[in-house]
Amino acid sequence: MNAVVRGAKDEWLALFAPDAVVEDPVGPSMFDEEGRGHHGHDGIAAFWDLTIAKVERFEFVIRDSFAAGDEVANYGTITTFLPGGYRVDTDGVFVYRVNASGLVTSMRAFWETERAMATARQVS
């Protein structure tokens, strides 16, 4: 979260294993029409460029976190501030799996586009 807030793309990418997969959101979406996820550092970097890089500011509120084995599921809200003065609140469950070296092998974000878009509003 810290690297995303600071816009530190290379730092964020370094957290992922070379064969990692990012599904954000899980399933077909405007970011991943086939719903197969973004694979490896090249795919994850392209995901950053398509999504994260276009956001002016992020706020993360994690309401609860459940760790089990090599995974954690975080429940919370990601607020994005977009160009033009728009704000969107995305509620979801964000699941991370790490390998023995502590690198992320899987990031799966469960959220609904329609619910997030329904929160879009212009802020001053």
C-alpha positions as a printed Julia matrix, in Angstrom:
124×3 Matrix{Float64}:
   0.0     0.0     0.0
   2.81    2.36    0.88
   4.49    1.98   -2.52
   1.16    2.56   -4.29
   0.43    5.71   -2.26
   3.89    7.07   -3.11
   3.67    6.11   -6.79
   6.77    3.92   -6.44
   6.16    1.52   -9.33
   9.57   -0.2    -9.26
   9.37   -0.71   -5.49
   5.89   -2.19   -5.85
   6.97   -4.52   -8.66
   9.91   -5.73   -6.56
   7.41   -7.11   -4.02
   6.17   -9.68   -6.58
   7.72  -13.01   -7.54
   8.72  -13.25  -11.23
   5.79  -15.62  -11.91
   3.21  -13.71   -9.82
  -0.37  -13.09  -10.95
  -2.52  -10.04  -10.18
  -6.31  -10.33  -10.54
  -7.79   -6.92   -9.75
 -10.69   -7.39   -9.85
 -11.07  -11.16  -10.07
 -12.78  -12.18  -13.32
 -13.4   -10.27  -16.54
 -13.27   -6.51  -16.18
 -12.41   -3.28  -17.97
  -8.79   -3.94  -16.93
  -8.71   -7.62  -18.0
 -11.34   -8.53  -20.6
 -10.59  -12.27  -20.47
 -10.41  -12.38  -16.67
  -7.14  -14.32  -16.67
  -5.09  -11.9   -14.58
  -1.87  -10.02  -15.22
   1.11  -12.4   -15.26
   4.75  -11.84  -14.38
   6.55   -8.56  -13.91
   5.77   -7.38  -17.46
   2.04   -8.03  -17.08
   1.92   -6.54  -13.61
   3.84   -3.45  -14.79
   1.31   -3.04  -17.61
  -1.5    -3.32  -15.02
   0.16   -0.49  -13.04
   0.33    1.69  -16.14
  -3.32    0.97  -17.01
  -4.75    1.54  -13.53
  -2.59    2.76  -10.67
  -0.63    5.33  -12.7
  -3.87    7.1   -13.69
  -4.94    7.78  -10.12
  -3.91   11.08   -8.54
  -4.12    9.86   -4.94
  -4.98    6.7    -2.98
  -6.31    6.17    0.53
  -6.48    2.68    2.06
  -8.67    1.74    5.02
  -8.27   -1.88    6.1
 -11.09   -2.75    8.51
  -9.98   -6.3     9.23
  -7.33   -8.76    8.18
  -7.33  -12.56    8.31
  -4.01  -14.4     8.0
  -3.85  -18.15    7.33
  -0.8   -20.07    6.16
   0.95  -18.13    3.42
  -2.07  -15.91    2.66
  -3.85  -12.92    4.09
  -7.3   -11.57    3.25
  -7.84   -7.89    3.96
 -11.32   -6.4     4.11
 -11.5    -2.68    3.5
 -11.95    0.3     1.22
  -9.61    1.77   -1.36
 -10.46    5.36   -2.17
  -9.12    6.7    -5.44
  -8.97   10.35   -6.4
  -9.11   10.66  -10.17
  -8.37   13.49  -12.62
 -11.16   16.03  -12.85
 -11.8    15.99   -9.11
 -13.58   12.63   -8.93
 -13.49   10.25   -5.98
 -14.4     6.54   -6.02
 -14.66    4.26   -2.96
 -14.03    0.59   -3.67
 -15.06   -1.85   -0.94
 -13.58   -5.3    -1.26
 -11.63   -8.26   -0.03
  -7.98   -8.24   -1.08
  -6.15  -11.58   -0.88
  -2.36  -11.91   -1.02
  -0.26  -15.1    -1.14
   3.5   -15.07   -0.6
   6.23  -17.61   -1.27
   8.95  -18.82    1.14
  11.03  -15.74    0.26
   8.18  -13.41    1.22
   7.46  -12.3    -2.35
   3.85  -11.95   -3.47
   2.86  -14.79   -5.82
  -0.81  -13.9    -6.06
  -2.89  -10.8    -5.45
  -6.63  -11.27   -5.9
  -9.0    -8.36   -5.38
 -12.69   -9.15   -4.96
 -14.74   -6.05   -5.7
 -17.64   -5.12   -7.94
 -17.2    -2.49  -10.65
 -20.83   -1.36  -10.52
 -20.75   -0.86   -6.74
 -17.52    1.11   -6.95
 -18.75    3.27   -9.83
 -21.96    4.02   -7.93
 -19.81    5.89   -5.36
 -18.19    8.14   -7.97
 -18.65   11.78   -7.13
 -16.96   15.05   -7.81
 -15.17   16.58   -4.84
 -13.82   20.06   -4.49
